[in-house]
């Protein structure tokens, strides 16, 4: 799980809670975020866009 990317948006505590719930219920972090309405679908997709996350910025 890539929960570290969430901390600037929802903070460490909430990110940890989301990760634990996702693990415990065998669900995705995205599902939990959207279910709890912590972030919009667009922002969740932006945060978990792994191409931009790993892209070199020059």
Short mmCIF file of C-alpha atoms in Angstrom, two decimals:
data_model
loop_
_atom_site.label_atom_id
_atom_site.label_comp_id
_atom_site.label_asym_id
_atom_site.label_seq_id
_atom_site.Cartn_x
_atom_site.Cartn_y
_atom_site.Cartn_z
CA UNK A 1 0.00 0.00 0.00
CA UNK A 2 1.20 3.46 -0.82
CA UNK A 3 -0.34 5.34 2.06
CA UNK A 4 2.51 7.79 2.56
CA UNK A 5 1.24 9.79 -0.41
CA UNK A 6 -1.95 10.55 1.54
CA UNK A 7 -0.35 12.25 4.54
CA UNK A 8 -0.16 15.75 3.01
CA UNK A 9 -3.89 15.56 2.30
CA UNK A 10 -5.45 13.80 5.31
CA UNK A 11 -2.62 13.62 7.84
CA UNK A 12 -0.71 10.70 9.30
CA UNK A 13 -3.37 9.49 11.74
CA UNK A 14 -6.18 9.31 9.18
CA UNK A 15 -3.88 7.74 6.59
CA UNK A 16 -2.89 5.06 9.11
CA UNK A 17 -6.55 4.41 9.95
CA UNK A 18 -7.40 4.05 6.26
CA UNK A 19 -4.49 1.66 5.73
CA UNK A 20 -5.48 -0.50 8.71
CA UNK A 21 -9.13 -0.65 7.62
CA UNK A 22 -8.17 -1.53 4.04
CA UNK A 23 -5.85 -4.28 5.24
CA UNK A 24 -8.30 -5.66 7.79
CA UNK A 25 -11.20 -5.73 5.30
CA UNK A 26 -9.08 -6.82 2.32
CA UNK A 27 -10.14 -3.75 0.35
CA UNK A 28 -8.28 -1.06 -1.52
CA UNK A 29 -7.21 2.21 0.04
CA UNK A 30 -9.08 4.01 -2.74
CA UNK A 31 -12.32 2.26 -1.80
CA UNK A 32 -12.00 3.31 1.83
CA UNK A 33 -11.14 6.92 0.97
CA UNK A 34 -14.14 7.23 -1.32
CA UNK A 35 -16.51 5.41 1.04
CA UNK A 36 -15.59 7.70 3.94
CA UNK A 37 -15.65 10.74 1.59
CA UNK A 38 -12.23 11.82 2.82
CA UNK A 39 -11.14 12.93 -0.67
CA UNK A 40 -12.78 13.42 -4.06
CA UNK A 41 -12.46 10.73 -6.72
CA UNK A 42 -10.41 13.11 -8.90
CA UNK A 43 -7.95 13.86 -6.12
CA UNK A 44 -7.62 10.17 -5.19
CA UNK A 45 -6.85 9.36 -8.83
CA UNK A 46 -4.31 12.19 -8.97
CA UNK A 47 -2.58 11.07 -5.76
CA UNK A 48 -2.33 7.46 -6.94
CA UNK A 49 -1.15 8.30 -10.46
CA UNK A 50 2.05 6.29 -10.26
CA UNK A 51 3.43 7.63 -13.55
CA UNK A 52 3.48 11.18 -12.23
CA UNK A 53 4.58 9.96 -8.79
CA UNK A 54 7.74 8.39 -10.24
CA UNK A 55 8.41 10.94 -12.97
CA UNK A 56 11.67 12.85 -12.81
CA UNK A 57 11.17 16.58 -12.39
CA UNK A 58 13.84 18.60 -14.11
#
